[in-house]
GROMACS .gro file of C-alpha atoms in nm:
model
  435
    1MET     CA    1 -16.687 -16.257 -14.966
    2LEU     CA    2 -16.533 -16.593 -14.887
    3GLN     CA    3 -16.783 -16.651 -14.604
    4LYS     CA    4 -17.064 -16.561 -14.843
    5CYS     CA    5 -16.929 -16.807 -15.100
    6ARG     CA    6 -16.917 -17.079 -14.836
    7GLY     CA    7 -17.268 -17.020 -14.726
    8GLU     CA    8 -17.422 -17.013 -15.073
    9VAL     CA    9 -17.238 -17.319 -15.202
   10TYR     CA   10 -17.308 -17.510 -14.883
   11ARG     CA   11 -17.682 -17.429 -14.907
   12ALA     CA   12 -17.676 -17.539 -15.274
   13LEU     CA   13 -17.536 -17.874 -15.161
   14ALA     CA   14 -17.750 -17.901 -14.845
   15PRO     CA   15 -17.976 -18.183 -14.977
   16ARG     CA   16 -17.664 -18.397 -15.019
   17ARG     CA   17 -17.515 -18.321 -14.676
   18ARG     CA   18 -17.547 -18.674 -14.544
   19MET     CA   19 -17.357 -18.807 -14.841
   20ASP     CA   20 -17.106 -18.521 -14.838
   21ARG     CA   21 -16.968 -18.580 -14.496
   22PRO     CA   22 -16.882 -18.954 -14.497
   23VAL     CA   23 -16.770 -18.968 -14.854
   24LEU     CA   24 -16.562 -18.653 -14.867
   25ARG     CA   25 -16.423 -18.652 -14.515
   26VAL     CA   26 -16.340 -19.026 -14.504
   27LEU     CA   27 -16.208 -19.080 -14.849
   28LEU     CA   28 -16.055 -18.734 -14.915
   29PRO     CA   29 -15.990 -18.538 -14.599
   30GLY     CA   30 -16.005 -18.165 -14.640
   31LEU     CA   31 -16.190 -18.175 -14.974
   32SER     CA   32 -16.533 -18.134 -14.817
   33SER     CA   33 -16.465 -17.788 -14.692
   34ALA     CA   34 -16.283 -17.699 -15.011
   35THR     CA   35 -16.593 -17.792 -15.210
   36ARG     CA   36 -16.808 -17.555 -15.011
   37ALA     CA   37 -16.554 -17.279 -14.998
   38THR     CA   38 -16.422 -17.264 -15.352
   39SER     CA   39 -16.712 -17.316 -15.588
   40ALA     CA   40 -16.601 -17.071 -15.852
   41GLY     CA   41 -16.864 -16.822 -15.953
   42ALA     CA   42 -17.129 -16.948 -15.713
   43ALA     CA   43 -17.118 -16.622 -15.529
   44GLY     CA   44 -16.999 -16.404 -15.809
   45ASP     CA   45 -16.629 -16.425 -15.716
   46SER     CA   46 -16.388 -16.686 -15.855
   47ALA     CA   47 -16.172 -16.922 -15.657
   48ALA     CA   48 -15.948 -16.920 -15.960
   49ALA     CA   49 -15.836 -16.576 -15.855
   50ARG     CA   50 -15.698 -16.705 -15.531
   51PRO     CA   51 -15.352 -16.865 -15.561
   52GLY     CA   52 -15.331 -17.202 -15.392
   53SER     CA   53 -15.705 -17.254 -15.369
   54ARG     CA   54 -15.874 -17.552 -15.517
   55VAL     CA   55 -16.128 -17.476 -15.788
   56ALA     CA   56 -16.424 -17.706 -15.732
   57VAL     CA   57 -16.570 -17.647 -16.079
   58LEU     CA   58 -16.257 -17.784 -16.244
   59ASP     CA   59 -16.266 -18.089 -16.018
   60GLY     CA   60 -16.622 -18.140 -16.146
   61TRP     CA   61 -16.495 -18.128 -16.504
   62ARG     CA   62 -16.223 -18.374 -16.419
   63GLY     CA   63 -16.486 -18.604 -16.274
   64ILE     CA   64 -16.699 -18.595 -16.589
   65SER     CA   65 -16.391 -18.648 -16.810
   66ILE     CA   66 -16.257 -18.952 -16.635
   67LEU     CA   67 -16.602 -19.104 -16.620
   68LEU     CA   68 -16.626 -19.069 -16.997
   69VAL     CA   69 -16.285 -19.237 -17.044
   70ILE     CA   70 -16.382 -19.525 -16.809
   71ALA     CA   71 -16.725 -19.576 -16.970
   72SER     CA   72 -16.570 -19.579 -17.320
   73HIS     CA   73 -16.309 -19.834 -17.227
   74LEU     CA   74 -16.554 -20.062 -17.055
   75VAL     CA   75 -16.807 -20.048 -17.343
   76SER     CA   76 -16.554 -20.062 -17.628
   77TYR     CA   77 -16.310 -20.311 -17.480
   78ARG     CA   78 -16.381 -20.477 -17.145
   79TYR     CA   79 -16.745 -20.567 -17.225
   80ALA     CA   80 -16.730 -20.532 -17.603
   81GLU     CA   81 -16.916 -20.856 -17.656
   82PHE     CA   82 -17.223 -20.705 -17.501
   83ALA     CA   83 -17.196 -20.368 -17.672
   84PRO     CA   84 -17.301 -20.263 -18.025
   85ALA     CA   85 -17.021 -20.283 -18.277
   86SER     CA   86 -17.142 -20.000 -18.507
   87ARG     CA   87 -17.167 -19.625 -18.480
   88GLU     CA   88 -17.262 -19.637 -18.111
   89ALA     CA   89 -16.922 -19.789 -18.029
   90ARG     CA   90 -16.750 -19.514 -18.226
   91VAL     CA   91 -16.943 -19.254 -18.021
   92TRP     CA   92 -16.793 -19.391 -17.701
   93GLU     CA   93 -16.441 -19.376 -17.851
   94VAL     CA   94 -16.485 -19.013 -17.950
   95LEU     CA   95 -16.622 -18.928 -17.607
   96ALA     CA   96 -16.316 -19.082 -17.447
   97THR     CA   97 -16.088 -18.866 -17.658
   98PHE     CA   98 -16.303 -18.563 -17.572
   99GLY     CA   99 -16.255 -18.641 -17.200
  100VAL     CA  100 -15.877 -18.646 -17.248
  101CYS     CA  101 -15.890 -18.313 -17.440
  102VAL     CA  102 -16.077 -18.159 -17.141
  103PHE     CA  103 -15.789 -18.274 -16.922
  104PHE     CA  104 -15.544 -18.105 -17.160
  105VAL     CA  105 -15.736 -17.769 -17.142
  106ILE     CA  106 -15.760 -17.779 -16.766
  107SER     CA  107 -15.390 -17.857 -16.739
  108GLY     CA  108 -15.286 -17.567 -16.960
  109PHE     CA  109 -15.517 -17.333 -16.775
  110ILE     CA  110 -15.404 -17.426 -16.427
  111ILE     CA  111 -15.033 -17.452 -16.485
  112VAL     CA  112 -14.996 -17.119 -16.673
  113ARG     CA  113 -15.233 -16.938 -16.434
  114LEU     CA  114 -15.024 -17.043 -16.139
  115ALA     CA  115 -14.699 -16.963 -16.317
  116LEU     CA  116 -14.815 -16.614 -16.407
  117GLN     CA  117 -14.940 -16.557 -16.047
  118GLU     CA  118 -14.603 -16.666 -15.919
  119ARG     CA  119 -14.416 -16.427 -16.153
  120GLU     CA  120 -14.645 -16.141 -16.060
  121THR     CA  121 -14.630 -16.185 -15.686
  122GLU     CA  122 -14.262 -16.287 -15.653
  123GLY     CA  123 -14.111 -16.110 -15.956
  124ARG     CA  124 -13.997 -16.430 -16.127
  125PHE     CA  125 -14.100 -16.784 -16.212
  126HIS     CA  126 -13.901 -17.048 -16.020
  127ALA     CA  127 -13.841 -17.324 -16.276
  128GLY     CA  128 -13.661 -17.549 -16.029
  129ALA     CA  129 -13.942 -17.537 -15.775
  130PHE     CA  130 -14.191 -17.595 -16.053
  131TYR     CA  131 -14.018 -17.914 -16.172
  132ILE     CA  132 -13.983 -18.045 -15.811
  133ARG     CA  133 -14.362 -17.998 -15.752
  134ARG     CA  134 -14.449 -18.154 -16.086
  135CYS     CA  135 -14.218 -18.459 -16.036
  136PHE     CA  136 -14.349 -18.527 -15.685
  137ARG     CA  137 -14.703 -18.479 -15.808
  138ILE     CA  138 -14.690 -18.710 -16.105
  139LEU     CA  139 -14.398 -18.955 -16.090
  140PRO     CA  140 -14.467 -19.148 -15.762
  141PRO     CA  141 -14.822 -19.269 -15.851
  142TYR     CA  142 -14.725 -19.310 -16.216
  143PHE     CA  143 -14.418 -19.522 -16.143
  144LEU     CA  144 -14.607 -19.723 -15.890
  145TYR     CA  145 -14.868 -19.815 -16.157
  146LEU     CA  146 -14.595 -19.903 -16.411
  147ALA     CA  147 -14.429 -20.122 -16.147
  148PHE     CA  148 -14.759 -20.301 -16.093
  149VAL     CA  149 -14.785 -20.368 -16.470
  150LEU     CA  150 -14.438 -20.519 -16.477
  151ALA     CA  151 -14.520 -20.736 -16.173
  152ALA     CA  152 -14.864 -20.841 -16.305
  153SER     CA  153 -14.706 -20.934 -16.635
  154ALA     CA  154 -14.433 -21.139 -16.469
  155LEU     CA  155 -14.698 -21.323 -16.263
  156GLY     CA  156 -14.903 -21.397 -16.578
  157LEU     CA  157 -15.206 -21.193 -16.465
  158ILE     CA  158 -15.191 -20.974 -16.776
  159SER     CA  159 -15.061 -21.000 -17.128
  160GLN     CA  160 -14.812 -20.719 -17.167
  161PRO     CA  161 -14.449 -20.770 -17.294
  162GLU     CA  162 -14.187 -20.586 -17.091
  163ARG     CA  163 -14.063 -20.409 -17.409
  164GLN     CA  164 -14.403 -20.236 -17.433
  165THR     CA  165 -14.397 -20.117 -17.076
  166LEU     CA  166 -14.047 -19.974 -17.063
  167PRO     CA  167 -14.110 -19.679 -17.305
  168ALA     CA  168 -14.378 -19.552 -17.071
  169PHE     CA  169 -14.114 -19.486 -16.798
  170VAL     CA  170 -13.969 -19.210 -17.020
  171PHE     CA  171 -14.307 -19.079 -17.147
  172ALA     CA  172 -14.243 -19.195 -17.502
  173CYS     CA  173 -14.583 -19.352 -17.580
  174ASN     CA  174 -14.692 -19.057 -17.791
  175LEU     CA  175 -14.397 -19.093 -18.029
  176PRO     CA  176 -14.444 -19.251 -18.368
  177SER     CA  177 -14.372 -19.624 -18.408
  178VAL     CA  178 -14.357 -19.668 -18.024
  179LYS     CA  179 -14.582 -19.951 -17.913
  180CYS     CA  180 -14.681 -19.943 -17.548
  181GLY     CA  181 -14.953 -20.209 -17.541
  182TRP     CA  182 -15.288 -20.172 -17.373
  183PHE     CA  183 -15.188 -20.142 -17.009
  184THR     CA  184 -14.950 -19.852 -17.057
  185GLY     CA  185 -15.075 -19.710 -17.388
  186HIS     CA  186 -15.290 -19.449 -17.211
  187SER     CA  187 -14.976 -19.271 -17.097
  188TRP     CA  188 -14.963 -19.099 -17.438
  189SER     CA  189 -15.170 -18.819 -17.289
  190LEU     CA  190 -14.930 -18.784 -16.993
  191ALA     CA  191 -14.640 -18.775 -17.245
  192TYR     CA  192 -14.793 -18.465 -17.414
  193GLU     CA  193 -14.836 -18.292 -17.075
  194GLU     CA  194 -14.484 -18.377 -16.964
  195GLN     CA  195 -14.343 -18.234 -17.284
  196PHE     CA  196 -14.546 -17.920 -17.221
  197TYR     CA  197 -14.396 -17.891 -16.870
  198ILE     CA  198 -14.047 -17.897 -17.027
  199LEU     CA  199 -14.141 -17.609 -17.258
  200LEU     CA  200 -14.317 -17.397 -16.995
  201PRO     CA  201 -13.999 -17.248 -16.823
  202LEU     CA  202 -13.878 -17.145 -17.169
  203LEU     CA  203 -14.209 -16.978 -17.233
  204MET     CA  204 -14.194 -16.793 -16.904
  205LEU     CA  205 -13.861 -16.630 -17.007
  206TRP     CA  206 -14.056 -16.394 -17.230
  207ALA     CA  207 -14.182 -16.086 -17.055
  208ARG     CA  208 -14.496 -16.071 -17.277
  209VAL     CA  209 -14.632 -16.421 -17.244
  210ARG     CA  210 -14.982 -16.338 -17.372
  211PRO     CA  211 -14.899 -16.255 -17.734
  212LEU     CA  212 -14.655 -16.547 -17.749
  213LEU     CA  213 -14.928 -16.781 -17.626
  214ALA     CA  214 -15.171 -16.646 -17.878
  215THR     CA  215 -14.923 -16.703 -18.159
  216LEU     CA  216 -14.846 -17.054 -18.037
  217THR     CA  217 -15.212 -17.137 -18.018
  218ALA     CA  218 -15.278 -17.009 -18.363
  219LEU     CA  219 -14.995 -17.213 -18.503
  220LEU     CA  220 -15.099 -17.533 -18.323
  221VAL     CA  221 -15.461 -17.490 -18.433
  222GLY     CA  222 -15.363 -17.417 -18.794
  223PHE     CA  223 -15.094 -17.671 -18.831
  224PRO     CA  224 -15.324 -17.977 -18.872
  225LEU     CA  225 -15.486 -17.792 -19.165
  226LEU     CA  226 -15.148 -17.733 -19.324
  227THR     CA  227 -15.047 -18.101 -19.289
  228ARG     CA  228 -15.365 -18.189 -19.482
  229PHE     CA  229 -15.364 -17.934 -19.763
  230VAL     CA  230 -15.008 -17.802 -19.793
  231LEU     CA  231 -14.736 -18.029 -19.663
  232HIS     CA  232 -14.860 -18.358 -19.807
  233ALA     CA  233 -14.572 -18.537 -19.632
  234GLY     CA  234 -14.746 -18.869 -19.586
  235HIS     CA  235 -14.711 -19.044 -19.247
  236ALA     CA  236 -14.481 -18.769 -19.107
  237SER     CA  237 -14.737 -18.508 -19.191
  238PHE     CA  238 -15.009 -18.710 -19.013
  239VAL     CA  239 -14.795 -18.758 -18.700
  240LEU     CA  240 -14.703 -18.389 -18.678
  241GLY     CA  241 -15.061 -18.280 -18.736
  242HIS     CA  242 -15.183 -18.525 -18.473
  243ALA     CA  243 -14.938 -18.394 -18.214
  244ALA     CA  244 -15.015 -18.035 -18.297
  245HIS     CA  245 -15.389 -18.108 -18.256
  246TYR     CA  246 -15.348 -18.230 -17.897
  247PHE     CA  247 -15.093 -17.964 -17.798
  248SER     CA  248 -15.349 -17.701 -17.920
  249PHE     CA  249 -15.582 -17.799 -17.630
  250ILE     CA  250 -15.304 -17.738 -17.380
  251ALA     CA  251 -15.207 -17.410 -17.553
  252ILE     CA  252 -15.564 -17.277 -17.565
  253GLY     CA  253 -15.609 -17.354 -17.198
  254ALA     CA  254 -15.287 -17.162 -17.128
  255LEU     CA  255 -15.414 -16.878 -17.345
  256ALA     CA  256 -15.735 -16.861 -17.139
  257ALA     CA  257 -15.527 -16.840 -16.816
  258ALA     CA  258 -15.310 -16.561 -16.966
  259HIS     CA  259 -15.624 -16.362 -17.042
  260ALA     CA  260 -15.812 -16.455 -16.726
  261GLN     CA  261 -15.951 -16.101 -16.667
  262LEU     CA  262 -16.084 -16.075 -17.020
  263LEU     CA  263 -16.232 -16.426 -16.991
  264LYS     CA  264 -16.397 -16.327 -16.665
  265ARG     CA  265 -16.551 -16.017 -16.823
  266TRP     CA  266 -16.692 -16.219 -17.108
  267ALA     CA  267 -16.821 -16.492 -16.874
  268SER     CA  268 -16.996 -16.225 -16.667
  269SER     CA  269 -17.149 -16.035 -16.964
  270ARG     CA  270 -17.507 -16.062 -17.077
  271HIS     CA  271 -17.388 -16.240 -17.394
  272ALA     CA  272 -17.219 -16.524 -17.200
  273ASP     CA  273 -17.519 -16.762 -17.231
  274TRP     CA  274 -17.535 -16.715 -17.607
  275ILE     CA  275 -17.161 -16.775 -17.636
  276THR     CA  276 -17.200 -17.089 -17.439
  277VAL     CA  277 -17.485 -17.212 -17.657
  278ALA     CA  278 -17.281 -17.151 -17.964
  279ALA     CA  279 -16.985 -17.331 -17.813
  280VAL     CA  280 -17.198 -17.634 -17.722
  281VAL     CA  281 -17.350 -17.649 -18.075
  282ALA     CA  282 -17.004 -17.622 -18.234
  283LEU     CA  283 -16.864 -17.884 -18.004
  284GLY     CA  284 -17.151 -18.118 -18.078
  285CYS     CA  285 -17.094 -18.074 -18.451
  286ALA     CA  286 -16.725 -18.135 -18.414
  287LEU     CA  287 -16.781 -18.456 -18.217
  288TRP     CA  288 -17.037 -18.574 -18.469
  289LEU     CA  289 -16.792 -18.519 -18.750
  290GLU     CA  290 -16.532 -18.718 -18.565
  291VAL     CA  291 -16.778 -19.005 -18.524
  292VAL     CA  292 -16.882 -19.020 -18.889
  293ALA     CA  293 -16.520 -18.971 -19.007
  294ARG     CA  294 -16.421 -19.296 -18.838
  295ASP     CA  295 -16.629 -19.485 -19.097
  296PRO     CA  296 -16.477 -19.534 -19.441
  297ALA     CA  297 -16.786 -19.404 -19.610
  298GLY     CA  298 -16.803 -19.114 -19.371
  299ILE     CA  299 -16.447 -19.006 -19.422
  300ALA     CA  300 -16.505 -18.996 -19.801
  301ARG     CA  301 -16.810 -18.778 -19.755
  302TYR     CA  302 -16.721 -18.562 -19.454
  303GLY     CA  303 -16.337 -18.588 -19.442
  304ASN     CA  304 -16.259 -18.237 -19.574
  305LEU     CA  305 -16.523 -18.082 -19.354
  306GLU     CA  306 -16.390 -18.263 -19.045
  307THR     CA  307 -16.033 -18.144 -19.126
  308LEU     CA  308 -16.144 -17.783 -19.157
  309PHE     CA  309 -16.389 -17.770 -18.868
  310VAL     CA  310 -16.265 -18.002 -18.587
  311PRO     CA  311 -15.905 -17.866 -18.532
  312VAL     CA  312 -16.037 -17.509 -18.495
  313MET     CA  313 -16.374 -17.535 -18.322
  314GLU     CA  314 -16.314 -17.827 -18.082
  315PRO     CA  315 -16.030 -17.667 -17.875
  316VAL     CA  316 -16.203 -17.323 -17.881
  317SER     CA  317 -16.539 -17.464 -17.775
  318ILE     CA  318 -16.395 -17.679 -17.497
  319ALA     CA  319 -16.175 -17.389 -17.371
  320TRP     CA  320 -16.483 -17.163 -17.338
  321ILE     CA  321 -16.716 -17.415 -17.188
  322VAL     CA  322 -16.464 -17.532 -16.926
  323CYS     CA  323 -16.269 -17.219 -16.838
  324SER     CA  324 -16.560 -16.975 -16.843
  325SER     CA  325 -16.749 -17.199 -16.597
  326VAL     CA  326 -16.483 -17.101 -16.342
  327TYR     CA  327 -16.625 -16.752 -16.342
  328ARG     CA  328 -16.995 -16.827 -16.374
  329SER     CA  329 -17.283 -16.936 -16.151
  330GLY     CA  330 -17.604 -17.128 -16.201
  331PRO     CA  331 -17.733 -17.485 -16.216
  332SER     CA  332 -17.436 -17.609 -16.416
  333VAL     CA  333 -17.194 -17.490 -16.153
  334ARG     CA  334 -17.391 -17.654 -15.876
  335LEU     CA  335 -17.388 -17.976 -16.080
  336LEU     CA  336 -17.016 -17.959 -16.121
  337CYS     CA  337 -16.984 -17.906 -15.746
  338ASN     CA  338 -17.171 -18.227 -15.676
  339PRO     CA  339 -16.982 -18.415 -15.398
  340VAL     CA  340 -16.959 -18.735 -15.603
  341LEU     CA  341 -16.800 -18.553 -15.893
  342GLN     CA  342 -16.574 -18.375 -15.650
  343VAL     CA  343 -16.441 -18.705 -15.512
  344ILE     CA  344 -16.394 -18.856 -15.861
  345GLY     CA  345 -16.235 -18.535 -15.983
  346ALA     CA  346 -15.986 -18.529 -15.693
  347ILE     CA  347 -15.873 -18.885 -15.757
  348SER     CA  348 -15.893 -18.850 -16.133
  349PHE     CA  349 -15.517 -18.875 -16.189
  350SER     CA  350 -15.484 -19.208 -16.001
  351LEU     CA  351 -15.811 -19.324 -16.150
  352TYR     CA  352 -15.691 -19.252 -16.502
  353LEU     CA  353 -15.382 -19.459 -16.434
  354TRP     CA  354 -15.553 -19.760 -16.273
  355GLN     CA  355 -15.867 -19.778 -16.488
  356GLU     CA  356 -15.651 -19.923 -16.770
  357ALA     CA  357 -15.565 -20.227 -16.554
  358PHE     CA  358 -15.931 -20.319 -16.523
  359SER     CA  359 -16.081 -20.219 -16.860
  360GLY     CA  360 -15.885 -20.417 -17.116
  361GLU     CA  361 -16.025 -20.681 -17.349
  362PRO     CA  362 -16.076 -21.022 -17.181
  363ALA     CA  363 -15.802 -21.166 -17.403
  364PHE     CA  364 -15.553 -20.946 -17.224
  365TYR     CA  365 -15.599 -21.143 -16.900
  366PRO     CA  366 -15.459 -21.499 -16.938
  367THR     CA  367 -15.584 -21.609 -16.597
  368ARG     CA  368 -15.888 -21.511 -16.395
  369SER     CA  369 -15.805 -21.264 -16.119
  370ALA     CA  370 -15.943 -20.959 -15.938
  371LEU     CA  371 -15.840 -20.750 -16.246
  372LEU     CA  372 -16.154 -20.879 -16.419
  373PHE     CA  373 -16.365 -20.702 -16.159
  374ALA     CA  374 -16.382 -20.350 -16.297
  375PRO     CA  375 -16.514 -20.158 -15.986
  376LEU     CA  376 -16.188 -20.234 -15.807
  377MET     CA  377 -16.022 -19.962 -16.016
  378PHE     CA  378 -16.191 -19.708 -15.778
  379VAL     CA  379 -16.047 -19.876 -15.475
  380CYS     CA  380 -15.696 -19.872 -15.621
  381ALA     CA  381 -15.741 -19.507 -15.718
  382VAL     CA  382 -15.848 -19.403 -15.369
  383LEU     CA  383 -15.558 -19.595 -15.207
  384SER     CA  384 -15.315 -19.440 -15.455
  385TYR     CA  385 -15.452 -19.091 -15.378
  386ARG     CA  386 -15.442 -19.137 -15.001
  387LEU     CA  387 -15.115 -19.334 -14.964
  388ILE     CA  388 -14.905 -19.203 -15.251
  389GLU     CA  389 -15.028 -18.875 -15.407
  390ARG     CA  390 -15.102 -18.676 -15.095
  391PRO     CA  391 -14.781 -18.758 -14.899
  392PHE     CA  392 -14.557 -18.702 -15.206
  393ILE     CA  393 -14.737 -18.376 -15.293
  394LYS     CA  394 -14.656 -18.249 -14.940
  395TRP     CA  395 -14.294 -18.354 -14.967
  396GLY     CA  396 -14.260 -18.198 -15.307
  397ARG     CA  397 -14.404 -17.868 -15.180
  398THR     CA  398 -14.167 -17.865 -14.883
  399LEU     CA  399 -13.868 -17.925 -15.105
  400ALA     CA  400 -13.983 -17.672 -15.361
  401ALA     CA  401 -14.017 -17.408 -15.098
  402ARG     CA  402 -13.644 -17.412 -15.018
  403PRO     CA  403 -13.495 -17.329 -15.357
  404ALA     CA  404 -13.775 -17.081 -15.414
  405GLY     CA  405 -13.652 -16.886 -15.117
  406VAL     CA  406 -13.963 -16.934 -14.904
  407ALA     CA  407 -13.911 -16.880 -14.530
  408PRO     CA  408 -13.967 -17.193 -14.312
  409ALA     CA  409 -14.274 -17.036 -14.151
  410ALA     CA  410 -14.426 -16.963 -14.491
  411ALA     CA  411 -14.351 -17.322 -14.603
  412ALA     CA  412 -14.528 -17.450 -14.291
  413ASN     CA  413 -14.826 -17.230 -14.360
  414ALA     CA  414 -14.842 -17.349 -14.718
  415GLN     CA  415 -14.843 -17.711 -14.605
  416ALA     CA  416 -15.118 -17.639 -14.355
  417ALA     CA  417 -15.321 -17.471 -14.625
  418ALA     CA  418 -15.287 -17.785 -14.836
  419ASP     CA  419 -15.444 -17.995 -14.571
  420ASN     CA  420 -15.731 -17.742 -14.546
  421PRO     CA  421 -15.747 -17.536 -14.864
  422ALA     CA  422 -16.053 -17.351 -14.736
  423ALA     CA  423 -15.851 -17.213 -14.446
  424SER     CA  424 -15.613 -17.011 -14.663
  425SER     CA  425 -15.638 -16.850 -15.007
  426SER     CA  426 -15.287 -16.707 -15.030
  427ALA     CA  427 -15.061 -17.015 -15.041
  428ARG     CA  428 -14.870 -17.030 -15.366
  429ASN     CA  429 -14.833 -17.379 -15.510
  430ASP     CA  430 -14.970 -17.581 -15.796
  431SER     CA  431 -14.940 -17.929 -15.644
  432ARG     CA  432 -15.296 -17.938 -15.523
  433LEU     CA  433 -15.413 -17.924 -15.884
  434PRO     CA  434 -15.392 -18.241 -16.100
  435PRO     CA  435 -15.190 -18.233 -16.423
   0.00000   0.00000   0.00000
C-alpha cells in the first residue's frame, strides 16, 4: 500500500518534478520523499495512521496558514500606507487569526494522536520524554529569535523596550495586562500551546480520554457564550472568554485525534462532500461576522449573532475541514501536497517567529536596515530550520528515548527514520511535527 501511495502521489506531482527536486532536496533534505510517500488519503490510506510519519496534507495546511499570517501583517502593518484602511484591512486581520486557529487545531490533533498511539503501543504515556521532545523542538529556535530581538533593540535597529521582550521568555504574552510589543507579541499563540502541553500529561492520566476530551471541548466552546450572557464580569469575563475561545481550537483538534477512526469513516462516507460544503459555508459566515463585528456599527447590529455563532461553528468547521482532509483524496489533497506549500509548511514554525521581525510598521524601525526588506524573513526561516530546528529535534529525540526505555538500536532507527521519514513508518516520536 505504501508503494502504491508513493506512486500515485508522485504521479500527481509529476508536472512539478523539476521544481520539487532542487527546492525540497536542497532546502529541506528528506522532505521530498516524505511528500511523495505520505500524502494522506491520496491512495485511500492515511499517513496519519502511521506513527512517526509526516502527514503531507497537514504541512500544506501549515503553509496556507502561515502565508495568511504573513500577508495580513504585510498589508495591515508593514505596507499599511499602500493598503485600504476600511473593511478590506479588517478582512486581512481576521484571516491572520484564522491562520493561527488552524495551527491550534493541527497542534491539538497531532499531539494527542501521538500521545494516544504511544499509550496504546507501549502501555503508558511517557510525560518526561514528551517534555524533552517539546522543549528541544520549540525552545532553541524560539529563544534564538528572542535573543535576536534583544540584540536588535540594543543596536537601535528596532524599537522594542527590553521590558516588553522579557515576558515572552516565559510564554506570558497571552496573559491580561502583559504588553509584549510588536516583535514578541505574536508569541501569545505559542503561550496557549505551551500551556496546553503542561495540561496534556494530566489529561493522559485518565483511562478514558475520549469522553473527557469531549467534555472539555464542550466547556471551552460554551464558555465564551456564558461570559457574554451569564457571568457579566466585565474585563475578567472578556479575558476568560477570549482564552477559552482559543483553547477550544486546540481541544477540538485533540477530540478529532481521539476519535480518529470515526472521523476516518465519516471522511470516507458518501456524505463527506456535503459535510465539507456545510463546513465551508459555516466557516465563511463565521469569518464574515468577525469582519463586520470589528466595526462599531457592525457590532451593534451583528454582535449577538457573532457571539452565538462564531465560538461554536468556527472551531467545528475548521476541525472538520483540516482533520478530515487527512483521510481524503482528490484535487484539494493534491493542492495541499504542492511542493511549495510543503516547504513553507515544514519551516512554518521558524517562519512564524521571524516574519514578525520584517512585517512591523515602518515606525518600529528607527534606522534603515535589512529588516525593512520583507522577503529576508524566508531566508532567516530556512536557516533557522536547517541550523537550529533539525539538529535540536534529533538531540531531543535521542535524549527522550533514554528515559522512555527505548533500546539504543531502536533509538538509532528512530533517528534514521527522522532523516528519511518515507523509509520507516513505525518510529514513535512527535518531534517531526511542528507545534
